[in-house]
Coordinates of C-alpha atoms and ligand atoms in Angstrom, one line a residue:
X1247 CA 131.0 102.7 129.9
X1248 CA 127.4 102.7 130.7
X1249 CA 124.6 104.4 128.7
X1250 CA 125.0 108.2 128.8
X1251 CA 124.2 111.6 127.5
X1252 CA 127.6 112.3 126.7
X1253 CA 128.9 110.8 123.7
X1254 CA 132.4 108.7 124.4
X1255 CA 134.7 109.8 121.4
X1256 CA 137.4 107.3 122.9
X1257 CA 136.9 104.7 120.7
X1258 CA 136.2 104.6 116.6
X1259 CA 132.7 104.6 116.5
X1260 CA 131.4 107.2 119.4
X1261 CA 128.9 106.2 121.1
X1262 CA 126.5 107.3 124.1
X1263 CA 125.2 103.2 124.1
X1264 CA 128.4 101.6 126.0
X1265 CA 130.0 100.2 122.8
X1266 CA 132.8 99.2 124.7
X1267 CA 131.2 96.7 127.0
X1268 CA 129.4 95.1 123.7
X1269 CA 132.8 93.2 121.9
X1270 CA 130.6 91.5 119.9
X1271 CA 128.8 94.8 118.2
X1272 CA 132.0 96.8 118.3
X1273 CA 133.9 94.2 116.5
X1274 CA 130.6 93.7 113.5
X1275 CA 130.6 97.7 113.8
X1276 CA 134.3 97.7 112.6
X1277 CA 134.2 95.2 110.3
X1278 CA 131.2 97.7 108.6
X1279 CA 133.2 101.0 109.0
X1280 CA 135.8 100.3 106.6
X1281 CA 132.8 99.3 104.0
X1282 CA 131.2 102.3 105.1
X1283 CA 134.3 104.7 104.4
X1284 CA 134.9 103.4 100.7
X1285 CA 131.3 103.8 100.7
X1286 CA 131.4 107.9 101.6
X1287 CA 134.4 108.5 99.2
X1288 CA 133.3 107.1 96.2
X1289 CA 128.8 108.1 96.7
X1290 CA 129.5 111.1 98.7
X1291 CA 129.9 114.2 97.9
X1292 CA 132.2 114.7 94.7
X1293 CA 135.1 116.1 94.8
X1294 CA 135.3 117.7 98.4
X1295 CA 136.7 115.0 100.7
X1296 CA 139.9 117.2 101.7
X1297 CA 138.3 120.5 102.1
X1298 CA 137.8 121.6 105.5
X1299 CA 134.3 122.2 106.2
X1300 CA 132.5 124.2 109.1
X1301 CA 130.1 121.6 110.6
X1302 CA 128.4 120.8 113.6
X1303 CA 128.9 117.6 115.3
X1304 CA 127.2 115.8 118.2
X1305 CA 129.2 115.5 121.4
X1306 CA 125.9 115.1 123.9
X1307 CA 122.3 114.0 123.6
X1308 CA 121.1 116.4 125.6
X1309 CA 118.2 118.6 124.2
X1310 CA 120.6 121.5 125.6
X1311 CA 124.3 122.3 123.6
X1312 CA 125.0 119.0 122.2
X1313 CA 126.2 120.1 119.0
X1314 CA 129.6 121.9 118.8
X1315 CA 130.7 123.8 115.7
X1316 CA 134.4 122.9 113.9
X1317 CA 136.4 122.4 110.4
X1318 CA 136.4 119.0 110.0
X1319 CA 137.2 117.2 106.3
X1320 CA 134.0 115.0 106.0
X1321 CA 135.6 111.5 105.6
X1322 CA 136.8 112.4 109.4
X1323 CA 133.3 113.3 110.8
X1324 CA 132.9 111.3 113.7
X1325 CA 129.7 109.1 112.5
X1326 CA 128.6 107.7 115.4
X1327 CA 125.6 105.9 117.3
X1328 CA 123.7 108.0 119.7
X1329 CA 120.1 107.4 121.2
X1330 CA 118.2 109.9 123.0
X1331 CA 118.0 108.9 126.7
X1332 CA 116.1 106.0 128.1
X1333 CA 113.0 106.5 130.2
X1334 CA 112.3 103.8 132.7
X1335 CA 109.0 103.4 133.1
X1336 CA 108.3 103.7 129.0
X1337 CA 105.3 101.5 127.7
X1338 CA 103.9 99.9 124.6
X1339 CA 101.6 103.4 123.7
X1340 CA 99.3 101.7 121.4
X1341 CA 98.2 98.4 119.7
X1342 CA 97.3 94.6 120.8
X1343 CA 100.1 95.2 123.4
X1344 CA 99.2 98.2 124.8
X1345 CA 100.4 98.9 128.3
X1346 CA 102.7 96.1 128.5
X1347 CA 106.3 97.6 129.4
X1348 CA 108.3 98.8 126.0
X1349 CA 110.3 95.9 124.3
X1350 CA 114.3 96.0 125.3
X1351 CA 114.5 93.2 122.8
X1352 CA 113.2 92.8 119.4
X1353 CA 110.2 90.2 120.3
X1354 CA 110.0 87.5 118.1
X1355 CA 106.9 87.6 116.4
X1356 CA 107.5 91.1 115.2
X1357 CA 111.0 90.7 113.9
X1358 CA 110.9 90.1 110.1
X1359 CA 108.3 93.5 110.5
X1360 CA 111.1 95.3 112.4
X1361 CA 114.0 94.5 109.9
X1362 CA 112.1 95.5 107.0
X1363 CA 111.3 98.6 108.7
X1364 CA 114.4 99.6 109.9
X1365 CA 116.1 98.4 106.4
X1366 CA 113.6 100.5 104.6
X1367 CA 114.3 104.0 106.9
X1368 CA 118.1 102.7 106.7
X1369 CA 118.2 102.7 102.6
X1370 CA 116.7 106.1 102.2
X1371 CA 119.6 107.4 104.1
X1372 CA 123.0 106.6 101.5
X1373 CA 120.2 107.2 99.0
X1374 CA 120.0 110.8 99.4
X1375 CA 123.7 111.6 100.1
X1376 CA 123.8 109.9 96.2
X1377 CA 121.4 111.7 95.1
X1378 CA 123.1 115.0 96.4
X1379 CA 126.8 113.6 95.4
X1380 CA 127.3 116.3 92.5
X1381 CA 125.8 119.5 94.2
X1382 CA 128.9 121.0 95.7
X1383 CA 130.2 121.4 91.8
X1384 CA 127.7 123.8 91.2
X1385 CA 127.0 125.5 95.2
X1386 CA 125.4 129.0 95.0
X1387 CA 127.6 130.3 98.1
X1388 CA 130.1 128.8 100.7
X1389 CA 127.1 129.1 103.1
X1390 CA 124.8 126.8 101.1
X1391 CA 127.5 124.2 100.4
X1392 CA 128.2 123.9 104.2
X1393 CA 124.7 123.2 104.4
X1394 CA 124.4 120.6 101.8
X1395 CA 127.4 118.8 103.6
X1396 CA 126.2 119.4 106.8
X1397 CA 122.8 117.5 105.7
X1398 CA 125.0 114.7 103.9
X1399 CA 127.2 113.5 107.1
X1400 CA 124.5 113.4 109.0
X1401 CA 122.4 110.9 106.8
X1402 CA 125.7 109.1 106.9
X1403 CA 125.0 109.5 110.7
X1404 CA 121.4 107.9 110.4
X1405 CA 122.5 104.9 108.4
X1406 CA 125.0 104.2 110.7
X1407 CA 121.7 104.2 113.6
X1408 CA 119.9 102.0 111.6
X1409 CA 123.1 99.5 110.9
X1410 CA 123.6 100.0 114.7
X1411 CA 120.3 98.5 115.3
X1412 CA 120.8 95.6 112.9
X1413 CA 123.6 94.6 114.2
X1414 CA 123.0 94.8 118.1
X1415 CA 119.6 93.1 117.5
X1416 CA 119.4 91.0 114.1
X1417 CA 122.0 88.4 114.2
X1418 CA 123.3 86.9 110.8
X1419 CA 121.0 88.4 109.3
X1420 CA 120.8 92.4 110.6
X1421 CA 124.8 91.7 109.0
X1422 CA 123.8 91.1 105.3
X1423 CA 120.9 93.6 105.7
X1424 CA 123.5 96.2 106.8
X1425 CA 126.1 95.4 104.4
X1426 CA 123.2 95.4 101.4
X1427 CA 122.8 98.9 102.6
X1428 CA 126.1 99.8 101.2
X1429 CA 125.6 97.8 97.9
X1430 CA 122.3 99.5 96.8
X1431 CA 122.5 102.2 94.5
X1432 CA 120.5 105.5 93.6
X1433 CA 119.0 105.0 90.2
X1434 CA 120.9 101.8 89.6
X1435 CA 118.9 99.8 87.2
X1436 CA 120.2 96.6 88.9
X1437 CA 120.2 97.1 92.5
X1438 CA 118.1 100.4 93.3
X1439 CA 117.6 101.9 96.2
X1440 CA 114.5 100.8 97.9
X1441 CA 111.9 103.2 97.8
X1442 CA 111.2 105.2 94.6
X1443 CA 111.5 109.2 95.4
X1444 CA 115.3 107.5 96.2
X1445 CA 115.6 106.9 92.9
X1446 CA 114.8 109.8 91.0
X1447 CA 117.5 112.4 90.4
X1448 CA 118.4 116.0 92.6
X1449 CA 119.9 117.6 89.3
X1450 CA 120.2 120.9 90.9
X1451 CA 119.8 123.4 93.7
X1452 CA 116.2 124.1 93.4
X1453 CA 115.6 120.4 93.6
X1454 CA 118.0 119.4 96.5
X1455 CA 115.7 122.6 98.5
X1456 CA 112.1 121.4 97.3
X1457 CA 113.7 117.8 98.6
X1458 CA 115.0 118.8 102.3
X1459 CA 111.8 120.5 102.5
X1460 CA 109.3 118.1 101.0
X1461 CA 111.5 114.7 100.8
X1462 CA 113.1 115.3 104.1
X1463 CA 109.7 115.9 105.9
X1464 CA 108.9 112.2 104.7
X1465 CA 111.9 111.7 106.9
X1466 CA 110.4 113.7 109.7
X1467 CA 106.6 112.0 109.7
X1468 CA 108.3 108.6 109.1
X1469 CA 110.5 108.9 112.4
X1470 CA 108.1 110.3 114.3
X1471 CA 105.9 107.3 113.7
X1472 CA 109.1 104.6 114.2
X1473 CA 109.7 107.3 117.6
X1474 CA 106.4 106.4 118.8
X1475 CA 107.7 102.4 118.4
X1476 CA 107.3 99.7 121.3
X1477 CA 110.6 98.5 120.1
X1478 CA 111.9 101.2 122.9
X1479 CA 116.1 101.2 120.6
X1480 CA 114.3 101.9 117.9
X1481 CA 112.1 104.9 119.6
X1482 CA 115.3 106.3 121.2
X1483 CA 117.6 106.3 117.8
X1484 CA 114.7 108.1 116.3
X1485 CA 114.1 110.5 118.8
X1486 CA 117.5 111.7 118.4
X1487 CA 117.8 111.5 114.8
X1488 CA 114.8 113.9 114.7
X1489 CA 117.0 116.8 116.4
X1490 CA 118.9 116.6 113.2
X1491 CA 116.3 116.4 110.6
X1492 CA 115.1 119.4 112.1
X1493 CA 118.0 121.4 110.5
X1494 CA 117.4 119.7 107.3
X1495 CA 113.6 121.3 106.8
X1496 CA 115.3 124.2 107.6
X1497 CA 117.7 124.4 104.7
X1498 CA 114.9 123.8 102.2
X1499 CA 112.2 125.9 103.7
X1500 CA 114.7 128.7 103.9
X1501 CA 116.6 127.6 100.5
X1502 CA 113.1 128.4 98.7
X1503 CA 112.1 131.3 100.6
X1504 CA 115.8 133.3 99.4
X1505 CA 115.3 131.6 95.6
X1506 CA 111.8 133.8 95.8
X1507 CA 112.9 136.9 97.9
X1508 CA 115.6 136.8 94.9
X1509 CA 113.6 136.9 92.2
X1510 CA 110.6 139.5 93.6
X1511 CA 113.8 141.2 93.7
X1512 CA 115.0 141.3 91.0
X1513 CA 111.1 141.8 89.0
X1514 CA 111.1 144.8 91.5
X1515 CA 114.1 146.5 90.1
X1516 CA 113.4 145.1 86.7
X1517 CA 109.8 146.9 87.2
X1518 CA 108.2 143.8 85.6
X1519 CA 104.6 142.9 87.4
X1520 CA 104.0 140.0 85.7
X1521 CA 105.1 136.6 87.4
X1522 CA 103.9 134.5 84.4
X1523 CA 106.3 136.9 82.1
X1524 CA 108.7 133.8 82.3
X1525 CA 111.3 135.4 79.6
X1526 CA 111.2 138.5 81.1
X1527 CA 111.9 136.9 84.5
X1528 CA 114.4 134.3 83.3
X1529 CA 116.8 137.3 81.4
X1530 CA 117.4 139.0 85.0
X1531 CA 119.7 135.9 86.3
X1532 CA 116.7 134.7 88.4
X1533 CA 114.3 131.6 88.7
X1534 CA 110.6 132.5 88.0
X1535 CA 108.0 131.8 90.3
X1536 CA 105.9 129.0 88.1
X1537 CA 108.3 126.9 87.4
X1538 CA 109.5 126.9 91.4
X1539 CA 105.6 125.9 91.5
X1540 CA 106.5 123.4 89.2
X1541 CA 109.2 122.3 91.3
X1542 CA 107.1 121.7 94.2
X1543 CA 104.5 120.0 92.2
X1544 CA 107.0 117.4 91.3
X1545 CA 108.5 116.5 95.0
X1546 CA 105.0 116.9 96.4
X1547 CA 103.6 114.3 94.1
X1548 CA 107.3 112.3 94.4
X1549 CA 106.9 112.6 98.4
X1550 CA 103.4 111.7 98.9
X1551 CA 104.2 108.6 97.5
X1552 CA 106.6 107.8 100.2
X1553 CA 103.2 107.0 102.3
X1554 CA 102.8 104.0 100.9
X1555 CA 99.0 102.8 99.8
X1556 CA 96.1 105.1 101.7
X1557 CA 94.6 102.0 102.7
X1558 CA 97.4 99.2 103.9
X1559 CA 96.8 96.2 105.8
X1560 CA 101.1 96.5 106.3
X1561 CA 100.2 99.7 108.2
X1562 CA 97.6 98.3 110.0
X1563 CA 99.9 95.2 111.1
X1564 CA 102.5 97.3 112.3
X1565 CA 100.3 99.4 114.1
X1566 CA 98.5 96.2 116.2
X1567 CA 101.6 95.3 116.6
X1568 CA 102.8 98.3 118.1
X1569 CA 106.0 98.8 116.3
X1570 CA 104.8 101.6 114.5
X1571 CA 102.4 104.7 115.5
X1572 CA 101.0 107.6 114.9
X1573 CA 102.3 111.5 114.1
X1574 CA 102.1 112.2 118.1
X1575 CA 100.9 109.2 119.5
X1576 CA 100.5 110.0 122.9
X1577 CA 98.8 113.2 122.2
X1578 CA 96.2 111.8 120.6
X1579 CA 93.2 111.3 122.6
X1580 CA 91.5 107.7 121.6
X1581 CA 91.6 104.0 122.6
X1582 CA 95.2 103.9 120.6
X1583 CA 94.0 100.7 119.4
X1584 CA 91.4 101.7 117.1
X1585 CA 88.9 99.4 118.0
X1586 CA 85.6 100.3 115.8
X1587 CA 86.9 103.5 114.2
X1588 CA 86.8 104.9 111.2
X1589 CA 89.0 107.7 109.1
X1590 CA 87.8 109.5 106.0
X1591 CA 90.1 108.4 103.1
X1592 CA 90.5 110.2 99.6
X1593 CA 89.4 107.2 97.0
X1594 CA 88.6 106.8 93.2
X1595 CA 85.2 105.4 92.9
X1596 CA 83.6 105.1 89.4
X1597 CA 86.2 106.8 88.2
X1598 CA 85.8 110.0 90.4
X1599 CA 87.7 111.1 93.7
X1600 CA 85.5 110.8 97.2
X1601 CA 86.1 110.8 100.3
X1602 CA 85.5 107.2 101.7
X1603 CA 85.1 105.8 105.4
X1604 CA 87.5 103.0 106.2
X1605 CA 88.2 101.0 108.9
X1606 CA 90.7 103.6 111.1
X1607 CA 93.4 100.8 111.3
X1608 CA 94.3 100.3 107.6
X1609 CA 93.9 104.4 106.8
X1610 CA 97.1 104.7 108.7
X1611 CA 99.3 105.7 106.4
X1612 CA 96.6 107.8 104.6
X1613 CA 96.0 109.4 108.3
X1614 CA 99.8 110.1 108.3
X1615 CA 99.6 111.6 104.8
X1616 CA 97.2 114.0 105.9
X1617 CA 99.3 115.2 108.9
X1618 CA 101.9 116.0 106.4
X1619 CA 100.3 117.5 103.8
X1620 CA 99.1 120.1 106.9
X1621 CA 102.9 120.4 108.1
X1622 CA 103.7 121.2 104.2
X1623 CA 101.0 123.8 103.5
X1624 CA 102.5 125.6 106.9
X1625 CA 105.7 126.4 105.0
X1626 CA 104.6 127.2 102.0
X1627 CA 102.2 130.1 103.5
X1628 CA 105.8 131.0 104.7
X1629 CA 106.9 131.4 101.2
X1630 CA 103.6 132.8 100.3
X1631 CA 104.3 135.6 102.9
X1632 CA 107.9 136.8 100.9
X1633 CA 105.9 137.2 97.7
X1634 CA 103.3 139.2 99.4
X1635 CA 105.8 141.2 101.0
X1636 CA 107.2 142.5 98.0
X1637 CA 103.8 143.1 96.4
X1638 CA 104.0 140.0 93.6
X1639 CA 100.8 138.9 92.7
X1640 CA 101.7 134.9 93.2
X1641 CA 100.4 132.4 95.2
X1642 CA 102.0 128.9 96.0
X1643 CA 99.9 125.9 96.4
X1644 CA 99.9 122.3 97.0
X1645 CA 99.0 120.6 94.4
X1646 CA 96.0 117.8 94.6
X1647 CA 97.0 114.4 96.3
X1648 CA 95.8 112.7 93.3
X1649 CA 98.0 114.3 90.8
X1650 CA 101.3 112.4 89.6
X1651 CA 101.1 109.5 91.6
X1652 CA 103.2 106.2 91.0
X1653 CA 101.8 104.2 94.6
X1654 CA 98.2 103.8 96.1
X1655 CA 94.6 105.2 94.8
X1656 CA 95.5 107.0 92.1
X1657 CA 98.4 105.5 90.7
X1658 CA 96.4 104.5 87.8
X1659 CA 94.6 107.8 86.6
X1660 CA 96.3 111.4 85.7
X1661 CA 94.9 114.3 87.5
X1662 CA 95.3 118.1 87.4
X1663 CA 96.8 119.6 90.0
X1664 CA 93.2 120.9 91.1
X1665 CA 92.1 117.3 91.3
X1666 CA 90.2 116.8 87.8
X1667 CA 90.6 113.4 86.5
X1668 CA 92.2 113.5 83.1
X1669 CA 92.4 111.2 79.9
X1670 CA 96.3 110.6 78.6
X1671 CA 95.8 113.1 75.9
X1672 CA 94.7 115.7 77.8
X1673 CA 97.1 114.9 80.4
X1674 CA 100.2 114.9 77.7
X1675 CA 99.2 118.0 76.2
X1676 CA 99.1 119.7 79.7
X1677 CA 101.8 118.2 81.7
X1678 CA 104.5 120.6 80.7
X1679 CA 102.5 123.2 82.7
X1680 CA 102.8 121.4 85.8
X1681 CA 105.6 119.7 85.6
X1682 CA 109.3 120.7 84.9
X1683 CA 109.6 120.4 81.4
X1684 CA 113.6 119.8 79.2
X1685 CA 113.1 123.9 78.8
X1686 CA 112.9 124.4 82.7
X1687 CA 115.9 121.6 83.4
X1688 CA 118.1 123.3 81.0
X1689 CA 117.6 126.9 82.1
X1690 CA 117.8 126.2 85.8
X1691 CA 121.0 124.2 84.8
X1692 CA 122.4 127.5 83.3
X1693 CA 121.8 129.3 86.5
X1694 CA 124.0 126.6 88.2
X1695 CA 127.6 128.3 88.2
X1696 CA 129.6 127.7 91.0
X1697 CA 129.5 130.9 94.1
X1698 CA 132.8 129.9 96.1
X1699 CA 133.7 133.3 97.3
X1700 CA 133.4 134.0 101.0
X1701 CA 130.1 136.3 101.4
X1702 CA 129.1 135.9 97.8
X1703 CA 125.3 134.3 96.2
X1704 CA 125.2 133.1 92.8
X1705 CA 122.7 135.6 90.6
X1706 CA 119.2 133.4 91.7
X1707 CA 118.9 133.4 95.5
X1708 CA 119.1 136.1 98.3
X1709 CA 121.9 135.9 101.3
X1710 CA 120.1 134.3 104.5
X1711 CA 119.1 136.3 107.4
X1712 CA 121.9 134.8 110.0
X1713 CA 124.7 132.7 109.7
X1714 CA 125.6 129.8 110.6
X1715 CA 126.4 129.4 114.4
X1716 CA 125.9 133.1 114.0
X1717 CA 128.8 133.7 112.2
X1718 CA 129.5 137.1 110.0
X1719 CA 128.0 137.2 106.5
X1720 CA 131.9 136.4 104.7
X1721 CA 132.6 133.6 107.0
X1722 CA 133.9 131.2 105.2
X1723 CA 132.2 127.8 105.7
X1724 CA 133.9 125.8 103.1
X1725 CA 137.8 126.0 102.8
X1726 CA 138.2 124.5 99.2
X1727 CA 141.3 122.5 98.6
X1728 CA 139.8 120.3 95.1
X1729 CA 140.6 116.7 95.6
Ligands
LIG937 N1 108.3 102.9 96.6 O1 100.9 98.7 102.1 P1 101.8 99.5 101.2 C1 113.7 109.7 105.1 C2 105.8 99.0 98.7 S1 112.2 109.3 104.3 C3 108.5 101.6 96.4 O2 101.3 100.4 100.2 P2 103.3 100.3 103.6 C4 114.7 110.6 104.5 C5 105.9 98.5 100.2 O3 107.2 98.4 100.6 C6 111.4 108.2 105.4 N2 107.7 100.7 97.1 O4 102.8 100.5 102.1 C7 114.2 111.6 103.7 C8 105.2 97.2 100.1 O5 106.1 96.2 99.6 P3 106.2 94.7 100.1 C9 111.8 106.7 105.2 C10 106.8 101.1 97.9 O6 104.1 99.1 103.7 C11 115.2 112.4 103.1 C12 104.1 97.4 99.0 O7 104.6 98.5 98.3 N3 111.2 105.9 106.2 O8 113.9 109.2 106.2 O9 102.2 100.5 104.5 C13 116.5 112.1 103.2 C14 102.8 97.6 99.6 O10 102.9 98.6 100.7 C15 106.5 102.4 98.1 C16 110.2 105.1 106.0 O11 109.7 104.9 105.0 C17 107.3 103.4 97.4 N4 107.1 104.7 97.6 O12 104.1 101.6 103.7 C18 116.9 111.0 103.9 C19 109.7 104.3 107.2 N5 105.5 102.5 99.0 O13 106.4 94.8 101.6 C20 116.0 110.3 104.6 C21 109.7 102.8 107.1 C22 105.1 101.3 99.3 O14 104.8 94.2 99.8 N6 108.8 102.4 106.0 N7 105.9 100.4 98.7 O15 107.3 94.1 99.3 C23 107.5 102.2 106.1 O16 106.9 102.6 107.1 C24 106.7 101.6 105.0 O17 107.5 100.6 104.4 C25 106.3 102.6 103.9 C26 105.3 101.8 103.0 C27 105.6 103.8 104.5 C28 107.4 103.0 103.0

């Protein structure tokens, strides 16, 4: 079967790429899957592999209705390999090659730059279903648990894009890359995941929202950049994958936004005024506002990281090279090779933070960064909004690019949250106020007791505004059966 929009479920692995004609991928493809399914029942989620679970699942690229709604138990979700629709006349956008028609092939010069591109996006995938492995245990409603599992098989779905790519275009050695995909672990001290926000943990509900919100829009900026790609399989598995991280922001924008309509709540009924009246706040059941800022410090800081270094001759490489762009690309109205150009970049000089000019080419990653940090302030004002709503005198903000960083500028100074460059001490003494501290873990872990009745919320977040697929407030998204 030829390239389509409709995705062929006839064989194992559906596919809208014409699998069937390609022995020689479908055959490496099953050889993975078995991997891959030991994989997803021992790393994903825990103890959930025979319930039935409402989720969506692809059967059409197009833009329109290609997503249909069913129980399905998640070791039988149909992973599969779908690319968004090829356009003919598609160029190189950007770069040395600019103009030249888009790569079919992987062209030779580029390829040790594509694998380790597409290994990297690959590893983050497995990585977060890890990290998420023990969250159903301790779910908040039926409706959030669908979510969380919802957001799991499809990052199962994006590493199977990724391997899809290795496979059809690395040879020998796209095979060991894919099959070290399934090896690495999450935290393993031994063989960790590649990329260190991967690493840390999502020990509970508050984390795996302030992740699919902050971690997840990593995800978003990163594909968006690898959709701009010359490499024109590697622009078209990212375009569609994109459609599917949408509904990943969603669950952590709207995940924090109930957490805080929850608690202005419950201070409401409580009559208490005072958001920094944490004991006060924490009695009522509910989470209080600074340490959700706390939160959001923490996979801010954990996400920005994710850039890479501000300035990166890597980033300009790829960029010359055209296999990766900008946020928007083609929007952007330049040269698209950055020929003399220049882009303010945040810096520590003599010790203080400045804005410094730099060649535009190797601020990539720092331009990137910027157009994140704008896309995360958006949502936030979102969850400003709720607490203004309900008359709580609380603001959320970002915290300073500088602060908590482990890669790039400032990885070797501690800064405020404000920006103020800090020695250790003062940083030790202070860090508890900006960071989650043992406290904060322990009580939000106390808050954690599992919501499983249909139409139910656990005592620390509000019901959301719709269902899912529009379904009534008790539906019931998760039909336990406890493996
Ligand atoms: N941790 O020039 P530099 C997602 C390494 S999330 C560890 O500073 P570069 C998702 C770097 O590899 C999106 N190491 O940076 C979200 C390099 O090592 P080598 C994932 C790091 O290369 C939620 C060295 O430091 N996709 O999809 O310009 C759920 C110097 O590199 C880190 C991608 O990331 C780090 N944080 O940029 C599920 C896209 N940062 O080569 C999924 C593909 C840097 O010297 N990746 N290093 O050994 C890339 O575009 C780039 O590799 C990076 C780094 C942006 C990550």
């Amino acid at each position: 079967m030829p390239e389509t929009t409709h995705v062929d479920y006839s064989t194992k692995i559906p596919n809208n790429v014409g699998l069937m004609d390609d022995q020689r991928v479908l055959k490496a493809l099953e050889q993975w899957h078995p991997g891959y399914l030991d994989w997803w029942m021992t790393m994903g989620p825990d103890g959930f592999q025979s319930s039935d679970v409402y989720l969506r699942t692809a059967v059409s690229i197009d833009p329109k209705g290609w997503a249909k709604f069913d129980y399905v138990k998640m070791p039988e979700y149909r992973w599969g390999i779908l690319l968004a629709p090829r356009v003919e006349s598609r160029e190189v956008n950007f770069g040395a090659h600019k103009g030249e028609p888009a790569w079919q092939e992987v062209p030779g010069e580029y390829r040790a730059m594509l694998r380790r591109l597409i290994v990297v996006q690959g590893d983050t995938e497995p990585a977060s279903v890890e990290q998420q492995r023990f969250l159903g245990q301790t779910a908040p409603s039926l409706y959030d648990m669908r979510n969380l599992f919802q957001v799991n098989v499809e990052e199962g779905r994006h590493l199977w894009a990724m391997v899809y790519l290795l496979h059809k275009y690395f040879g020998k050695d796209g095979r060991e890359e894919a099959d070290q995909l399934l090896q690495r672990r999450s935290g393993d001290a031994d063989k960790p995941r590649m990329l260190g926000a991967f690493n840390e943990q999502t020990p509970d509900w508050l984390s795996f929202f302030m992740f699919t919100y902050f971690t997840d829009r990593d995800g978003k900026m990163q594909l968006e950049s690898l959709a701009q790609s010359g490499f024109d399989p590697l622009s078209r598995t990212c375009r569609f994958m994109l459609t599917e991280e949408a509904h990943h922001m969603f669950v952590g924008e709207t995940g924090v936004t109930r957490a805080v309509e929850r608690t202005c709540q419950a201070m409401q009924e409580a009559g208490i005024e005072d958001p920094y009246d944490i004991a006060a706040v924490r009695k009522l059941g509910a989470i209080d506002l600074p340490t959700m800022q706390k939160k959001a410090n923490l996979h801010f800081s954990l996400s920005l990281d994710l850039f890479g270094s501000e300035v990166s001759t890597n980033a300009a490489n790829y960029y010359n090279a055209g296999v990766k762009g900008r946020y928007q690309e083609t929007r952007i109205e330049d040269d698209h090779q950055l020929t003399g150009v220049t882009y303010p970049v945040s810096k520590l000089v003599d010790g203080q933070i400045r804005m410094v000019e730099e060649p535009a080419l190797t601020a990539i990653n720092m331009r990137l960064r910027d157009d994140y940090v704008a896309d995360c302030a958006k949502g936030m004002e979102r969850w400003n909004k709720a607490i203004e709503k309900a008359g709580v005198a609380f603001r959320f903000k970002l915290p300073h690019v500088a602060f908590h960083r482990h890669i790039g500028e400032f990885q070797g100074i501690k800064a405020s949250p404000d920006g103020e460059a800090l020695s250790d001490a003062a940083w030790t003494a202070r860090k508890e106020q900006w960071l989650p501290s043992k406290a904060d873990g322990d009580f939000i872990q106390s808050l954690m007791q599992p919501c499983w009745e249909p139409g139910r919320f656990a005592s620390w977040i509000a019901p959301p505004k719709v269902g899912i697929d529009n379904k009534a407030g008790d539906f019931e998204y998760v039909k336990i059966h406890r493996a």
